[in-house]
mmCIF file of C-alpha atoms in Angstrom:
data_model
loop_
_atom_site.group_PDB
_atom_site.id
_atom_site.type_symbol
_atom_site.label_atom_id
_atom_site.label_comp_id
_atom_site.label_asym_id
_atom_site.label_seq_id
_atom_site.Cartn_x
_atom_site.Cartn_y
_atom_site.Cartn_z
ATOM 1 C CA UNK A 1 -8.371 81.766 8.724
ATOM 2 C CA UNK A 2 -6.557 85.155 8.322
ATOM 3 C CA UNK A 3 -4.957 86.053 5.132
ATOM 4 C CA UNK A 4 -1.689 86.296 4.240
ATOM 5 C CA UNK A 5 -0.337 90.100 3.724
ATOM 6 C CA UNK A 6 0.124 90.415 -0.606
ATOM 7 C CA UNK A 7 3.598 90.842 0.189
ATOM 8 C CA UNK A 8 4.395 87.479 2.273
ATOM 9 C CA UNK A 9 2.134 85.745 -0.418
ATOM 10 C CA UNK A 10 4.431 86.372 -2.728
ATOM 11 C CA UNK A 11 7.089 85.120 -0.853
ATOM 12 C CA UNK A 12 5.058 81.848 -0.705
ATOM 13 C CA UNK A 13 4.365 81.307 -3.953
ATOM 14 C CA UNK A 14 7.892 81.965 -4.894
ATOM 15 C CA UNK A 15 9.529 79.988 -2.420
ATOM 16 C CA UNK A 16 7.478 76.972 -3.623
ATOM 17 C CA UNK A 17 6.733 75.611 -0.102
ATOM 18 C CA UNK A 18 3.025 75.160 -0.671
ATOM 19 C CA UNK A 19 -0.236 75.782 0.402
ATOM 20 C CA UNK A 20 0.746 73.567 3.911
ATOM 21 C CA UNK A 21 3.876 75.888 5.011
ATOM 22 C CA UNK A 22 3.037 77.190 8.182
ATOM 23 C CA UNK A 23 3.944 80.882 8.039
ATOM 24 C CA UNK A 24 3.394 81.897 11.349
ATOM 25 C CA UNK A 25 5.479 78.951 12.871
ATOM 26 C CA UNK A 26 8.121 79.901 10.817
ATOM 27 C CA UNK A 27 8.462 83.524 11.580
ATOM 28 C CA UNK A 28 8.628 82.305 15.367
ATOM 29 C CA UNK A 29 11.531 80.153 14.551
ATOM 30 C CA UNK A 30 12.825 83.431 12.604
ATOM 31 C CA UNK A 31 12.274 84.987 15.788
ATOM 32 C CA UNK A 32 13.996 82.720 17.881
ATOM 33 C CA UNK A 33 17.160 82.863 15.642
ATOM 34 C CA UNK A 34 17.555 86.736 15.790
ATOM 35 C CA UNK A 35 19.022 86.168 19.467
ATOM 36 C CA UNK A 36 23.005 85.121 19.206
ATOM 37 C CA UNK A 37 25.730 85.245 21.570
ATOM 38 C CA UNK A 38 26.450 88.464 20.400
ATOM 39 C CA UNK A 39 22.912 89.589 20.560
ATOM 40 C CA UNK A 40 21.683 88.218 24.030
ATOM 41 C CA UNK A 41 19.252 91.017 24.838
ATOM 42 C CA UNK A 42 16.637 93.073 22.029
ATOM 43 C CA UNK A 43 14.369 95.114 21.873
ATOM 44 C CA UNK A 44 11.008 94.248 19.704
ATOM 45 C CA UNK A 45 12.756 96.682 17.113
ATOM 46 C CA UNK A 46 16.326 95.237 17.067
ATOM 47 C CA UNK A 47 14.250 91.836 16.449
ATOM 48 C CA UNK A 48 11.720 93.073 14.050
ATOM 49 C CA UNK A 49 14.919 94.727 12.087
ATOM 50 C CA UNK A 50 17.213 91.517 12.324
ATOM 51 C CA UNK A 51 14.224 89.251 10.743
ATOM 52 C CA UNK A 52 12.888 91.715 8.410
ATOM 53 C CA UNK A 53 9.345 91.234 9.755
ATOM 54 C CA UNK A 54 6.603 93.319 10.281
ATOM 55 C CA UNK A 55 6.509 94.650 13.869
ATOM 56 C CA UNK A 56 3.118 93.293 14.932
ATOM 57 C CA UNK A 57 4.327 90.076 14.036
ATOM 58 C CA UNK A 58 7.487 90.034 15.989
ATOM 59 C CA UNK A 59 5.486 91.532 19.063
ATOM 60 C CA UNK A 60 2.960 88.532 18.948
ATOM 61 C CA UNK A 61 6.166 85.814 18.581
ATOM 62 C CA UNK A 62 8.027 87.100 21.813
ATOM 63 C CA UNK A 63 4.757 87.253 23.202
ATOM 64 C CA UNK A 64 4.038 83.327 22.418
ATOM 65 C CA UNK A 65 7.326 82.512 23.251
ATOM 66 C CA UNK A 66 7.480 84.261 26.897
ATOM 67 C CA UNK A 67 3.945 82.897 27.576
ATOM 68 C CA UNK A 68 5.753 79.312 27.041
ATOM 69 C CA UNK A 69 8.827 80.391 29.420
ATOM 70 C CA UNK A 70 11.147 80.380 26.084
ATOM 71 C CA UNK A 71 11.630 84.154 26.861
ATOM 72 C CA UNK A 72 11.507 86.557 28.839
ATOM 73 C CA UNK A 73 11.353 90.248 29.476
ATOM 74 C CA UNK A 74 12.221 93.326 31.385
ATOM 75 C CA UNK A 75 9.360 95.109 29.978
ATOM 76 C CA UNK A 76 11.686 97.076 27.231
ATOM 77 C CA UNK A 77 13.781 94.129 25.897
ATOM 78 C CA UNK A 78 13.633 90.624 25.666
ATOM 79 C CA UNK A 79 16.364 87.632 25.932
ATOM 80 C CA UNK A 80 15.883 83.740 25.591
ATOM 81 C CA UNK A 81 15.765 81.527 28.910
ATOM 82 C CA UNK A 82 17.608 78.471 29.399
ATOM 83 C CA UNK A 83 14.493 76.531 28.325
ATOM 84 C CA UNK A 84 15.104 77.270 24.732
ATOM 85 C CA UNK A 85 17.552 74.442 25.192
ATOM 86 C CA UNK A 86 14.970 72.070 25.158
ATOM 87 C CA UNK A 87 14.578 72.325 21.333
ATOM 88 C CA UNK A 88 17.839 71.634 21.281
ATOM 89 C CA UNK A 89 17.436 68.587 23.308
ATOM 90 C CA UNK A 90 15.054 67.360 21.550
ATOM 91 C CA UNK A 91 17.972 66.991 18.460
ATOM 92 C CA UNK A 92 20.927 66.075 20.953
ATOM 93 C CA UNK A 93 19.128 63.493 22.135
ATOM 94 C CA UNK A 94 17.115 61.499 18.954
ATOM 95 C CA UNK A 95 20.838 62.361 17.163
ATOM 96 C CA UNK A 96 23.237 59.237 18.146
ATOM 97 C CA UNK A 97 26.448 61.671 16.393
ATOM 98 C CA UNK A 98 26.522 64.006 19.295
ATOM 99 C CA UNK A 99 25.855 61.324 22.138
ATOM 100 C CA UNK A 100 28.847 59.522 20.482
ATOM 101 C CA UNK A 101 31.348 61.902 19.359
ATOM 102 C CA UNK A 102 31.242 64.462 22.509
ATOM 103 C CA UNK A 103 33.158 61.927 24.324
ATOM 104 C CA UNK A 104 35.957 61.850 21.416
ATOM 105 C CA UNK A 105 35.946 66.040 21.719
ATOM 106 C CA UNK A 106 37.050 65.335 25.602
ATOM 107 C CA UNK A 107 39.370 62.509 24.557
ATOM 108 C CA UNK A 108 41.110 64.823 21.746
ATOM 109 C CA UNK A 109 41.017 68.144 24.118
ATOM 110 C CA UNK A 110 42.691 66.273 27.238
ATOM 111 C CA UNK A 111 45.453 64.236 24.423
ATOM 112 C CA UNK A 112 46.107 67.624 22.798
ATOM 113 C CA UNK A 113 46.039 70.211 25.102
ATOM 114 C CA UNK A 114 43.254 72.230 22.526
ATOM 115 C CA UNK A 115 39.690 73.312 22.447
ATOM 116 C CA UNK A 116 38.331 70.598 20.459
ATOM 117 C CA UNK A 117 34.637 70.307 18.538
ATOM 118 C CA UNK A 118 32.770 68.396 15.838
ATOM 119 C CA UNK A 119 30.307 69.876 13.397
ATOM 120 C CA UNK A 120 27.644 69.299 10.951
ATOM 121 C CA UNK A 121 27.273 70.938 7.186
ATOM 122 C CA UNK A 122 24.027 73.289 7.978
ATOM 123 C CA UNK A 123 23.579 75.310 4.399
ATOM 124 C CA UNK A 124 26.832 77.828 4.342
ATOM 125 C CA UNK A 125 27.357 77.378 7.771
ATOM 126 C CA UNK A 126 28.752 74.316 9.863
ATOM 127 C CA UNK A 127 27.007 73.880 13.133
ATOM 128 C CA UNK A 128 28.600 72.394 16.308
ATOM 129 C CA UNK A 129 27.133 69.200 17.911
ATOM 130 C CA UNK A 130 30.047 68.509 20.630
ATOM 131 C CA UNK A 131 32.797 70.156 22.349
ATOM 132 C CA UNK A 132 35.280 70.276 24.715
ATOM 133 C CA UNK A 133 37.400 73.258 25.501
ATOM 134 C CA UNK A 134 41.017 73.084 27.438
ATOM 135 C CA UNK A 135 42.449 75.598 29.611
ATOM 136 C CA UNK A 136 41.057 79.446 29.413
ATOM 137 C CA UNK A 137 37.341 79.818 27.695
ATOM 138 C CA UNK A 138 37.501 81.861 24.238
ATOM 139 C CA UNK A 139 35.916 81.651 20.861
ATOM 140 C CA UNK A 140 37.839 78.153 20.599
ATOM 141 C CA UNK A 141 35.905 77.002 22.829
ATOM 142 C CA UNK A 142 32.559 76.662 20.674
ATOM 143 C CA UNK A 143 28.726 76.260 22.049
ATOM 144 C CA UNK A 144 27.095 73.460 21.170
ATOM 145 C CA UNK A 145 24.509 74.976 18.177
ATOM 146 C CA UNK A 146 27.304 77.787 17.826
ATOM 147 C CA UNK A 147 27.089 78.656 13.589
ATOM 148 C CA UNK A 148 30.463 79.617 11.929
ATOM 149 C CA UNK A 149 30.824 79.968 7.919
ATOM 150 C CA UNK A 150 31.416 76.474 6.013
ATOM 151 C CA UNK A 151 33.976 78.262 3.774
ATOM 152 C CA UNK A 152 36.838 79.935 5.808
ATOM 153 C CA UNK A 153 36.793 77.070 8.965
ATOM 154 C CA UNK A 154 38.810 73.772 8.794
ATOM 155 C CA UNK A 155 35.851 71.871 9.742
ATOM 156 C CA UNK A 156 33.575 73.306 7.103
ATOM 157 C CA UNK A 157 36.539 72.801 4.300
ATOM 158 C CA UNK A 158 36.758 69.091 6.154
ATOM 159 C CA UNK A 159 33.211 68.195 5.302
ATOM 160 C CA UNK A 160 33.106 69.967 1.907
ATOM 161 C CA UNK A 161 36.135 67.997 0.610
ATOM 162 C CA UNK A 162 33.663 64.739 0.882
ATOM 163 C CA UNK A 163 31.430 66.403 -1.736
ATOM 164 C CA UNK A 164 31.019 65.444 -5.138
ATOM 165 C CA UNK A 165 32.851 67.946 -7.778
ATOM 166 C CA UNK A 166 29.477 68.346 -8.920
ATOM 167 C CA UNK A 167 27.902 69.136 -5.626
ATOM 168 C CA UNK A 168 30.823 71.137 -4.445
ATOM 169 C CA UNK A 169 30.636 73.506 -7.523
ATOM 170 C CA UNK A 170 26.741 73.812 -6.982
ATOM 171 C CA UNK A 171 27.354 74.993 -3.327
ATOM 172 C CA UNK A 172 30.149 77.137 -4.230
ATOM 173 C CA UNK A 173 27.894 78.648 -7.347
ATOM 174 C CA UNK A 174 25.438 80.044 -4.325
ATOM 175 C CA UNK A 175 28.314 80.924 -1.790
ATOM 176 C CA UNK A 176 28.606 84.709 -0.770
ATOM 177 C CA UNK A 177 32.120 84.681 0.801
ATOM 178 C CA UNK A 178 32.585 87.511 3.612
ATOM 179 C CA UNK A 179 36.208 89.039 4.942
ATOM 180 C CA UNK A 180 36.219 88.255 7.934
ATOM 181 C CA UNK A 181 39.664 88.983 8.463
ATOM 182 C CA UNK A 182 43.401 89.826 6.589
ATOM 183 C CA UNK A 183 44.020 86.206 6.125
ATOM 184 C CA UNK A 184 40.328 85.021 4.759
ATOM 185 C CA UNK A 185 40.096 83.840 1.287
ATOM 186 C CA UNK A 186 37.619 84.941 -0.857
ATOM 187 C CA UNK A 187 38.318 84.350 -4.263
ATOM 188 C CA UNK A 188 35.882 80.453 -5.052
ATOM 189 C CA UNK A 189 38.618 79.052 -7.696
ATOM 190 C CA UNK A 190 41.226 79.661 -4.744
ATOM 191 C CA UNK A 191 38.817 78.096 -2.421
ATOM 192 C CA UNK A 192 37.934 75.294 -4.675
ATOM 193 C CA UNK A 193 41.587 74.765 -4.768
ATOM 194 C CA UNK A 194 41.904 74.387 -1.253
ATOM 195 C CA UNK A 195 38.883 72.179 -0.639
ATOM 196 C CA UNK A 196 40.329 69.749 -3.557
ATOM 197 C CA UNK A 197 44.060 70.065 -1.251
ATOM 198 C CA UNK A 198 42.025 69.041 1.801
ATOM 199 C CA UNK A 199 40.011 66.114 0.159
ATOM 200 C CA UNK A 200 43.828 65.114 -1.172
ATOM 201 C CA UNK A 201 45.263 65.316 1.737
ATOM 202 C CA UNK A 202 42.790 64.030 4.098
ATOM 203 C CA UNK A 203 42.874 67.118 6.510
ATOM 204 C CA UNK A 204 41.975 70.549 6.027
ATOM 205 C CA UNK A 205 43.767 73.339 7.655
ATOM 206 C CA UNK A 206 43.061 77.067 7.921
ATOM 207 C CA UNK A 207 45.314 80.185 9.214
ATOM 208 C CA UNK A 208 43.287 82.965 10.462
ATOM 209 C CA UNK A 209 41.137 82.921 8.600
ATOM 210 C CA UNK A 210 37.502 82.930 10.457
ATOM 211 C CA UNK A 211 39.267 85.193 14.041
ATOM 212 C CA UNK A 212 42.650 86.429 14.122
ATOM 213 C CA UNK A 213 45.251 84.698 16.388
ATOM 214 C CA UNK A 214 43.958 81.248 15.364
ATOM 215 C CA UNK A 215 44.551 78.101 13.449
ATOM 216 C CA UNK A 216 42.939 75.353 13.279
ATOM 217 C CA UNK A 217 42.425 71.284 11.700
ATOM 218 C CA UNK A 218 40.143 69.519 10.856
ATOM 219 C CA UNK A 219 39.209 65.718 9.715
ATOM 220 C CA UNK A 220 36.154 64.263 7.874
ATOM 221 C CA UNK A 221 33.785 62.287 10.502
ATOM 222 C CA UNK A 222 32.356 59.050 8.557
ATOM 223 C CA UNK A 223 29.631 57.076 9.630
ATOM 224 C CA UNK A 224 29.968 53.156 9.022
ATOM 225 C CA UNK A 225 29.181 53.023 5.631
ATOM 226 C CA UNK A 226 32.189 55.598 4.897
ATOM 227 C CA UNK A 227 29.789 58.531 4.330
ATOM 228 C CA UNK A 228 31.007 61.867 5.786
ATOM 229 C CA UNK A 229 28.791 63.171 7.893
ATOM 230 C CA UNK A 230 31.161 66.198 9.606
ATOM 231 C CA UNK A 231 33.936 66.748 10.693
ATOM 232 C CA UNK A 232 36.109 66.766 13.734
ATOM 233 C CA UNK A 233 38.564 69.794 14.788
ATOM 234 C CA UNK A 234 41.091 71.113 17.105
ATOM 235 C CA UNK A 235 41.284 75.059 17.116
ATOM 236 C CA UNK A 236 45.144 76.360 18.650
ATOM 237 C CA UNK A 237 46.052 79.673 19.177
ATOM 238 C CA UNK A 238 48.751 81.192 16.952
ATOM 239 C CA UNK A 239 51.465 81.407 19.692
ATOM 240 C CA UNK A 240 50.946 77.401 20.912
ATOM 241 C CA UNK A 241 51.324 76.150 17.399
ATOM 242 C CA UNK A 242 52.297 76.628 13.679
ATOM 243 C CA UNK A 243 50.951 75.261 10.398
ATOM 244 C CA UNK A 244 53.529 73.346 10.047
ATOM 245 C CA UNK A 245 53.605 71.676 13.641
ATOM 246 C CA UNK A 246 49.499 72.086 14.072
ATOM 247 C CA UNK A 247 49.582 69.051 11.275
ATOM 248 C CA UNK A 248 52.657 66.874 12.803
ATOM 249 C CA UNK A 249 51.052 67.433 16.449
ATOM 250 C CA UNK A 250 47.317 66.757 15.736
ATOM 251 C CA UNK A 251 46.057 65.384 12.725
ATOM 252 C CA UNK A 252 46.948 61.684 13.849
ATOM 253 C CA UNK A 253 44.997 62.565 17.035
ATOM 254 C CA UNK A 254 42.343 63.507 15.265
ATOM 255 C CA UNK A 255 42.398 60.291 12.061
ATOM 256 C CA UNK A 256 42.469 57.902 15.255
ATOM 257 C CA UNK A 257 39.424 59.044 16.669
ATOM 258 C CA UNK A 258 37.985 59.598 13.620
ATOM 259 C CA UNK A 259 38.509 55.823 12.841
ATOM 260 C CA UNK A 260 37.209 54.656 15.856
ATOM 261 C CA UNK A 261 34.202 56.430 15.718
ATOM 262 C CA UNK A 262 33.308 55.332 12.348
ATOM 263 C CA UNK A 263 31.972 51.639 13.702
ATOM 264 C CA UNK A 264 29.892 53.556 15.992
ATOM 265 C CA UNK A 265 28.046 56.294 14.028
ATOM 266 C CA UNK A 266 25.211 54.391 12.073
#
């Protein structure tokens, strides 16, 4: 069996993972993630760069992963194909939350008008397992698998209100906040504030704070047993709604789907 470089050994012995971690498996999946909306098309480089892996390694994972039709290239750069979904599939469809709540994200999207969505916690990030978008196509109107920071989004403030005070001050401890634009807070006792406002209030809302021209809410999703397990949320542009009237106009919307999907989500 070939040997591990000193340098990635390192890594494994720090990380703790063990002697059964399959390196190369997870450098393909390191692979795989490099490639983003933003990012459709790279070269070996751009990947090799974005990972932070060793070029030969990179060229053997896009070569794996076009010899399986998960990518494909024009000889200088490489994109995913549609097959790629099928790992996705394979989570859509053993996960009941997504076969159950994408149904509410049409219900909420045709009631209010708004790109609608429902998310997971993922880490940092919240991940989108349903949508439904309304009118023109924009960033409101999310990808299923789409990734968006936990701290500056309604639905990630949503699902982080149903923490613990311990686990919500262990998360924050390990949170590297970003600007991502005028409006994005940054400062973790502010944050922590907010989060505690949301959990009181039972709805989180943010201004502008992930893309200008935005706002958006967002409500806890709980399974039976009243566990949170995301969170549901309608994303308005500025000019169609304030603050003030993105609360009165959709929260209820949002609580009574919420509540009905709780029986259903085991």
């Amino acid at each position: 069996m070939a040997r591990l470089r000193e340098q990635d050994a390192k890594k494994r012995a720090a990380s703790g993972y063990g002697p059964d971690f399959l390196e190369a498996f997870a450098r393909g999946l390191r692979v795989i993630g490099a490639f983003s909306r933003e990012k459709k098309h790279l070269t070996l480089s751009d990947v090799a760069r974005a990972t932070d892996l060793p070029k030969p390694s990179v060229r053997r994972a896009l070569y794996t992963l076009t010899c399986l039709g998960l990518a494909e290239s024009d000889g200088r750069s490489f994109r995913l194909t549609p097959r790629i979904m099928e790992l996705a599939s394979a989570y859509l469809g053993s996960n009941m939350i997504s076969t159950v709540v994408q149904p509410a994200c049409e219900r909420l999207a045709e009631r209010t008008e708004q790109s609608c969505f429902a998310a997971v916690l993922d880490g940092h990030d919240i991940m989108v397992i349903a949508h439904s978008s309304h009118g023109r196509p924009d960033v409101l109107a999310p990808t299923i698998g789409l990734r968006r920071p936990a701290f500056n989004t309604a639905a990630g403030r949503a699902i982080l209100s149903q923490l613990s005070d311990e686990a919500l001050d262990a998360w924050l401890d390990k949170l590297e906040p970003k600007l991502e634009t005028n409006f994005t807070q940054t400062d973790k006792k502010a944050l922590r504030a907010e989060i505690l406002r949301a959990r009181k209030q039972g709805h989180a809302i943010t201004a502008q704070e992930w893309r200008r021209g935005y706002h958006a809410a967002a409500v806890p999703l709980r399974r039976y047993d009243g566990v949170a397990i995301g969170a549901l949320c309608v994303a308005v542009w500025v000019e169609d709604s304030s603050m003030g009237s993105l609360a009165e106009r959709h929260v209820g919307a949002l609580n009574e789907e919420a509540a009905a999907l709780e029986a259903q989500l085991l």
